[in-house]
Amino acid sequence: MNTANIIDGEASVTAVAHAAMARTPDPRLRRLVAAFVDHMHALIREVDLTEAEFETVLKFVTDIGQQTNDVHNEVVLAADVLGISTLVALRNNPQNQGQSAAALLGPFWRAASPLCANGESIARCDMPGTTMEVSGQVRGVDGAPLAGAKVDVWQASPVGLYENQDEQQPSMNLRGYFITGPDGRYSFRTVRPAGYPVPTHGAVGVLLRLQERHCMRPAHVHFMVSHPGCKTLITQVFADDCEHLGSDVSFGVTKPLVGQFVHHAPGGKDKADGGSGYYTLNYDFVLEQGASCFPEAPIK
Ligand code: BEZ
Ligand code: FE
């Protein structure tokens, strides 16, 4: 009789579990799961996890899975508000060659947004709000402009909703991608996004309320910048004048990602500014060499 897996007291569980998994052929999977088991078992011992608390944890995990579907991703949201997504993004994207700062992807990126010509607007309907002109240059770490780079952008509306959350907006509103010209430059028009509350209808909302945390993100524009032979940059640029810049619920703000949202008074060069003037944002991106890979989209 093989008795190797027979548990002899709680102290033996960790070693027995490790032994059971030791033959995992993929060395990376073996290491990851072993470390997960170690840390989870240590956490259970450290906090003396009760059975009721364990049930609550399992219910949270079940809920975030069940609340995830084609148009909403509660699992990504949970990773974001726990600081996990930012930690992974920052650890995997050091700025050791002068490359641009990365940030978490978030739950709202959709693949297959429409191709737009430089200078075109990503506002696909008549929208209230203040016009914003965004432009910049994509370069390699050697300083050379990258022609033909793809600059995929997405943002919330002036009322703080992504198009997939809002029946008033057409599909793919405030989303689009641009291809840089020979000088590496991109440009587009939009409306200034508002800061917004992350979705709180699910398990993540319950957690935030229990923690007495606010649910706000500061106003930002998302960018995914890619070029063949370069590591894809996923990032966000935040409004420098935004209320929640210092308390983002998903910990996305780092100093290099605070953009200058410059306000221009009404009546200037843009006569169609609706009396509220307009904003400009200039932001350059520097890509390092590497594999041009894309993440799985959190929503369809
Ligand atoms: C976002 O920026 O789209 C986002 C990030 C984290 C949580 C919710 C939304
Ligand atoms: Fe966002």
Short mmCIF file of C-alpha atoms and ligand atoms in Angstrom, two decimals:
data_model
loop_
_atom_site.label_atom_id
_atom_site.label_comp_id
_atom_site.label_asym_id
_atom_site.label_seq_id
_atom_site.Cartn_x
_atom_site.Cartn_y
_atom_site.Cartn_z
CA MET A 1 0.00 0.00 0.00
CA ASN A 2 1.30 3.44 -0.92
CA THR A 3 0.96 5.58 2.21
CA ALA A 4 2.82 8.65 0.89
CA ASN A 5 -0.28 10.84 0.74
CA ILE A 6 -1.71 9.91 4.12
CA ILE A 7 -1.77 13.06 6.23
CA ASP A 8 -0.32 12.91 9.70
CA GLY A 9 -1.51 16.13 11.33
CA GLU A 10 -1.92 19.62 9.86
CA ALA A 11 1.81 20.28 9.90
CA SER A 12 2.36 17.54 7.29
CA VAL A 13 -0.14 18.82 4.70
CA THR A 14 2.23 21.22 2.94
CA ALA A 15 5.03 18.70 2.44
CA VAL A 16 2.60 15.99 1.29
CA ALA A 17 0.99 18.39 -1.20
CA HIS A 18 4.42 19.35 -2.55
CA ALA A 19 5.39 15.70 -2.96
CA ALA A 20 2.16 14.99 -4.86
CA MET A 21 2.97 17.74 -7.39
CA ALA A 22 6.70 17.16 -7.67
CA ARG A 23 6.51 15.24 -10.95
CA THR A 24 4.87 18.11 -12.87
CA PRO A 25 6.89 17.96 -16.12
CA ASP A 26 6.74 21.69 -16.97
CA PRO A 27 9.33 23.25 -14.64
CA ARG A 28 7.73 26.70 -14.65
CA LEU A 29 4.28 25.32 -13.80
CA ARG A 30 5.88 23.14 -11.11
CA ARG A 31 7.55 26.18 -9.54
CA LEU A 32 4.49 28.43 -9.79
CA VAL A 33 2.08 25.95 -8.22
CA ALA A 34 4.57 24.97 -5.51
CA ALA A 35 5.05 28.63 -4.56
CA PHE A 36 1.28 29.19 -4.63
CA VAL A 37 0.77 26.23 -2.27
CA ASP A 38 3.56 27.45 0.02
CA HIS A 39 2.21 30.99 0.24
CA MET A 40 -1.43 29.94 0.64
CA HIS A 41 -0.61 27.43 3.37
CA ALA A 42 1.59 30.03 5.12
CA LEU A 43 -1.20 32.60 4.92
CA ILE A 44 -3.72 30.15 6.42
CA ARG A 45 -1.35 29.49 9.31
CA GLU A 46 -0.39 33.16 9.76
CA VAL A 47 -3.96 34.45 10.05
CA ASP A 48 -5.48 31.28 11.58
CA LEU A 49 -8.06 31.21 8.80
CA THR A 50 -11.45 30.02 10.13
CA GLU A 51 -13.81 27.76 8.19
CA ALA A 52 -16.34 30.60 7.90
CA GLU A 53 -13.64 32.89 6.45
CA PHE A 54 -12.58 30.13 4.04
CA GLU A 55 -16.19 29.84 2.84
CA THR A 56 -16.26 33.62 2.29
CA VAL A 57 -13.04 33.47 0.27
CA LEU A 58 -14.41 30.64 -1.87
CA LYS A 59 -17.66 32.56 -2.39
CA PHE A 60 -15.69 35.66 -3.49
CA VAL A 61 -13.73 33.62 -6.04
CA THR A 62 -16.91 31.89 -7.24
CA ASP A 63 -18.72 35.23 -7.52
CA ILE A 64 -16.01 36.98 -9.52
CA GLY A 65 -16.01 34.04 -11.93
CA GLN A 66 -19.77 33.92 -12.27
CA GLN A 67 -20.00 37.71 -12.66
CA THR A 68 -17.58 37.62 -15.59
CA ASN A 69 -19.02 37.42 -19.09
CA ASP A 70 -18.43 38.73 -22.62
CA VAL A 71 -19.17 42.33 -21.64
CA HIS A 72 -17.90 42.52 -18.06
CA ASN A 73 -14.77 41.13 -16.41
CA GLU A 74 -15.05 40.99 -12.61
CA VAL A 75 -11.92 38.78 -12.33
CA VAL A 76 -9.69 41.42 -13.95
CA LEU A 77 -11.39 44.10 -11.84
CA ALA A 78 -10.60 42.14 -8.66
CA ALA A 79 -6.94 41.78 -9.63
CA ASP A 80 -6.86 45.52 -10.35
CA VAL A 81 -8.30 46.77 -7.05
CA LEU A 82 -6.05 44.41 -5.08
CA GLY A 83 -2.93 45.98 -6.64
CA ILE A 84 -2.04 42.68 -8.31
CA SER A 85 -2.30 43.92 -11.90
CA THR A 86 -0.13 46.97 -11.23
CA LEU A 87 2.50 44.88 -9.44
CA VAL A 88 2.71 42.47 -12.40
CA ALA A 89 2.83 45.37 -14.90
CA LEU A 90 5.59 47.23 -13.06
CA ARG A 91 7.73 44.15 -12.37
CA ASN A 92 7.58 43.09 -16.02
CA ASN A 93 8.19 46.53 -17.50
CA PRO A 94 11.18 48.18 -15.83
CA GLN A 95 12.27 51.50 -17.35
CA ASN A 96 15.91 50.49 -17.49
CA GLN A 97 16.51 51.52 -21.13
CA GLY A 98 14.49 54.73 -21.19
CA GLN A 99 11.36 52.95 -22.39
CA SER A 100 7.95 54.36 -21.46
CA ALA A 101 6.20 53.45 -18.23
CA ALA A 102 3.61 50.68 -18.41
CA ALA A 103 0.34 50.43 -16.50
CA LEU A 104 -2.37 47.84 -15.94
CA LEU A 105 -4.56 46.89 -18.92
CA GLY A 106 -7.83 47.13 -16.97
CA PRO A 107 -11.07 45.28 -17.73
CA PHE A 108 -12.27 47.42 -20.66
CA TRP A 109 -9.88 46.83 -23.56
CA ARG A 110 -11.59 45.40 -26.66
CA ALA A 111 -9.62 43.91 -29.52
CA ALA A 112 -10.55 44.87 -33.09
CA SER A 113 -11.25 48.54 -32.52
CA PRO A 114 -11.53 50.51 -35.79
CA LEU A 115 -8.57 51.81 -37.78
CA CYS A 116 -8.59 55.61 -37.92
CA ALA A 117 -6.57 58.09 -39.94
CA ASN A 118 -4.27 60.38 -37.99
CA GLY A 119 -6.16 63.51 -36.96
CA GLU A 120 -9.51 61.71 -37.03
CA SER A 121 -11.89 61.82 -34.06
CA ILE A 122 -12.68 58.73 -31.98
CA ALA A 123 -15.94 60.37 -30.85
CA ARG A 124 -18.36 58.47 -33.09
CA CYS A 125 -21.48 60.46 -32.14
CA ASP A 126 -22.37 63.95 -31.07
CA MET A 127 -21.05 64.09 -27.54
CA PRO A 128 -21.24 66.71 -24.86
CA GLY A 129 -17.87 67.52 -23.36
CA THR A 130 -14.70 69.39 -24.14
CA THR A 131 -12.70 68.63 -27.27
CA MET A 132 -9.24 67.19 -26.72
CA GLU A 133 -6.46 66.90 -29.29
CA VAL A 134 -3.96 64.15 -28.51
CA SER A 135 -0.66 63.76 -30.30
CA GLY A 136 2.85 62.45 -29.87
CA GLN A 137 5.66 60.41 -31.32
CA VAL A 138 6.57 56.74 -31.01
CA ARG A 139 10.32 56.06 -30.83
CA GLY A 140 12.68 53.20 -30.14
CA VAL A 141 15.05 53.30 -27.18
CA ASP A 142 17.73 54.54 -29.61
CA GLY A 143 15.62 57.66 -30.19
CA ALA A 144 14.73 56.79 -33.80
CA PRO A 145 11.08 57.43 -34.78
CA LEU A 146 9.08 54.25 -35.34
CA ALA A 147 7.03 54.53 -38.53
CA GLY A 148 4.08 52.15 -38.85
CA ALA A 149 3.61 51.71 -35.10
CA LYS A 150 0.06 50.88 -34.01
CA VAL A 151 -1.37 53.20 -31.34
CA ASP A 152 -4.58 51.66 -29.99
CA VAL A 153 -6.54 54.00 -27.71
CA TRP A 154 -9.62 53.65 -25.54
CA GLN A 155 -11.20 55.89 -22.95
CA ALA A 156 -14.30 56.63 -20.93
CA SER A 157 -16.76 59.33 -21.98
CA PRO A 158 -17.15 62.76 -20.36
CA VAL A 159 -19.71 61.15 -18.03
CA GLY A 160 -17.26 58.42 -17.05
CA LEU A 161 -18.66 55.43 -18.96
CA TYR A 162 -17.04 53.18 -21.57
CA GLU A 163 -19.21 52.59 -24.63
CA ASN A 164 -19.85 48.98 -23.60
CA GLN A 165 -21.37 50.24 -20.33
CA ASP A 166 -23.57 52.88 -21.92
CA GLU A 167 -26.55 52.44 -24.26
CA GLN A 168 -26.27 56.11 -25.30
CA GLN A 169 -22.96 55.49 -27.07
CA PRO A 170 -22.49 53.66 -30.38
CA SER A 171 -20.35 50.54 -30.43
CA MET A 172 -16.61 51.28 -30.40
CA ASN A 173 -17.19 54.92 -29.44
CA LEU A 174 -14.02 56.48 -28.01
CA ARG A 175 -11.94 53.57 -29.24
CA GLY A 176 -9.72 53.31 -32.29
CA TYR A 177 -6.22 52.70 -33.52
CA PHE A 178 -3.80 54.86 -35.46
CA ILE A 179 -0.68 54.05 -37.47
CA THR A 180 2.27 56.36 -37.03
CA GLY A 181 3.60 58.21 -40.05
CA PRO A 182 7.22 58.23 -41.35
CA ASP A 183 8.11 60.61 -38.49
CA GLY A 184 6.68 58.20 -35.89
CA ARG A 185 3.90 60.63 -35.05
CA TYR A 186 0.25 59.92 -34.22
CA SER A 187 -2.62 62.31 -33.56
CA PHE A 188 -6.34 62.14 -32.88
CA ARG A 189 -9.25 64.15 -31.63
CA THR A 190 -11.57 63.11 -28.85
CA VAL A 191 -13.52 64.51 -25.93
CA ARG A 192 -11.82 64.83 -22.58
CA PRO A 193 -12.59 61.72 -20.51
CA ALA A 194 -13.93 62.02 -16.98
CA GLY A 195 -12.67 60.12 -13.97
CA TYR A 196 -15.09 57.32 -13.21
CA PRO A 197 -16.21 54.79 -10.63
CA VAL A 198 -15.15 51.22 -11.37
CA PRO A 199 -18.15 48.86 -11.56
CA THR A 200 -19.41 48.10 -8.05
CA HIS A 201 -22.44 45.90 -8.78
CA GLY A 202 -20.53 42.71 -8.02
CA ALA A 203 -18.21 41.05 -5.53
CA VAL A 204 -15.54 43.73 -5.98
CA GLY A 205 -18.06 46.41 -4.98
CA VAL A 206 -18.92 44.42 -1.85
CA LEU A 207 -15.21 44.24 -0.97
CA LEU A 208 -14.61 47.98 -1.57
CA ARG A 209 -17.55 48.86 0.67
CA LEU A 210 -16.30 46.54 3.43
CA GLN A 211 -12.90 48.22 3.15
CA GLU A 212 -14.47 51.72 3.21
CA ARG A 213 -12.57 52.58 -0.01
CA HIS A 214 -13.83 54.89 -2.72
CA CYS A 215 -14.25 53.35 -6.16
CA MET A 216 -12.87 56.15 -8.36
CA ARG A 217 -10.22 56.20 -11.06
CA PRO A 218 -8.70 59.52 -12.14
CA ALA A 219 -9.42 60.64 -15.74
CA HIS A 220 -7.13 58.86 -18.20
CA VAL A 221 -6.66 57.64 -21.74
CA HIS A 222 -5.49 54.06 -22.36
CA PHE A 223 -2.82 53.28 -24.95
CA MET A 224 -1.53 50.02 -26.37
CA VAL A 225 1.45 50.83 -28.57
CA SER A 226 3.02 48.15 -30.73
CA HIS A 227 5.48 47.74 -33.57
CA PRO A 228 7.01 44.63 -35.15
CA GLY A 229 10.19 43.73 -33.25
CA CYS A 230 9.19 45.78 -30.20
CA LYS A 231 7.65 44.77 -26.89
CA THR A 232 4.03 45.95 -26.83
CA LEU A 233 3.52 48.81 -24.39
CA ILE A 234 0.26 48.84 -22.43
CA THR A 235 -0.21 52.03 -20.52
CA GLN A 236 -2.47 54.89 -19.45
CA VAL A 237 -1.95 58.65 -19.36
CA PHE A 238 -3.66 60.48 -16.51
CA ALA A 239 -5.00 64.03 -16.33
CA ASP A 240 -2.70 66.15 -14.20
CA ASP A 241 -5.61 68.19 -12.80
CA CYS A 242 -7.78 65.27 -11.76
CA GLU A 243 -9.26 64.89 -8.29
CA HIS A 244 -8.40 61.24 -7.70
CA LEU A 245 -4.87 61.30 -9.14
CA GLY A 246 -3.41 60.43 -5.75
CA SER A 247 -5.95 57.78 -4.77
CA ASP A 248 -6.67 55.63 -7.84
CA VAL A 249 -8.68 52.61 -6.69
CA SER A 250 -6.66 50.40 -9.03
CA PHE A 251 -3.19 51.83 -8.22
CA GLY A 252 -2.42 52.66 -11.86
CA VAL A 253 -0.90 56.12 -11.44
CA THR A 254 2.88 56.48 -11.56
CA LYS A 255 4.68 59.82 -11.94
CA PRO A 256 5.76 59.41 -15.60
CA LEU A 257 2.16 58.66 -16.56
CA VAL A 258 0.78 62.01 -15.42
CA GLY A 259 0.13 63.86 -18.68
CA GLN A 260 -0.22 67.60 -19.19
CA PHE A 261 -3.88 68.10 -20.13
CA VAL A 262 -3.44 71.71 -21.29
CA HIS A 263 -6.59 73.81 -21.42
CA HIS A 264 -6.96 76.40 -24.18
CA ALA A 265 -9.44 79.22 -23.59
CA PRO A 266 -12.58 79.52 -25.75
CA GLY A 267 -12.47 81.53 -28.94
CA GLY A 268 -8.96 80.49 -29.94
CA LYS A 269 -8.01 78.60 -33.07
CA ASP A 270 -10.86 76.09 -32.62
CA LYS A 271 -14.03 78.06 -33.32
CA ALA A 272 -16.17 74.96 -32.77
CA ASP A 273 -15.13 74.63 -29.15
CA GLY A 274 -18.68 75.10 -27.87
CA GLY A 275 -17.59 77.88 -25.54
CA SER A 276 -15.63 75.63 -23.22
CA GLY A 277 -12.28 75.84 -24.99
CA TYR A 278 -10.37 72.67 -25.70
CA TYR A 279 -7.56 70.55 -24.29
CA THR A 280 -4.34 69.31 -25.81
CA LEU A 281 -2.30 66.37 -24.62
CA ASN A 282 1.11 65.61 -26.08
CA TYR A 283 2.61 62.29 -25.06
CA ASP A 284 5.49 60.36 -26.62
CA PHE A 285 6.07 56.62 -26.30
CA VAL A 286 9.39 54.80 -26.29
CA LEU A 287 9.35 51.09 -27.12
CA GLU A 288 12.07 48.60 -26.28
CA GLN A 289 13.02 45.73 -28.57
CA GLY A 290 11.20 42.48 -27.95
CA ALA A 291 8.35 40.28 -29.01
CA SER A 292 5.25 42.03 -30.34
CA CYS A 293 2.61 40.17 -28.29
CA PHE A 294 -0.96 41.10 -27.42
CA PRO A 295 -2.99 40.23 -24.34
CA GLU A 296 -6.25 38.31 -24.34
CA ALA A 297 -9.04 40.88 -24.38
CA PRO A 298 -10.89 40.99 -21.03
CA ILE A 299 -14.18 41.58 -22.86
CA LYS A 300 -15.44 40.88 -26.39
C1 BEZ B 1 -9.70 50.98 -16.54
O1 BEZ B 1 -8.90 51.85 -16.56
O2 BEZ B 1 -10.34 50.81 -17.56
C2 BEZ B 1 -9.94 50.22 -15.27
C3 BEZ B 1 -8.86 49.76 -14.54
C4 BEZ B 1 -9.08 49.11 -13.34
C5 BEZ B 1 -10.37 48.92 -12.90
C6 BEZ B 1 -11.45 49.37 -13.65
C7 BEZ B 1 -11.23 50.05 -14.84
FE FE B 2 -9.96 53.16 -17.93
#
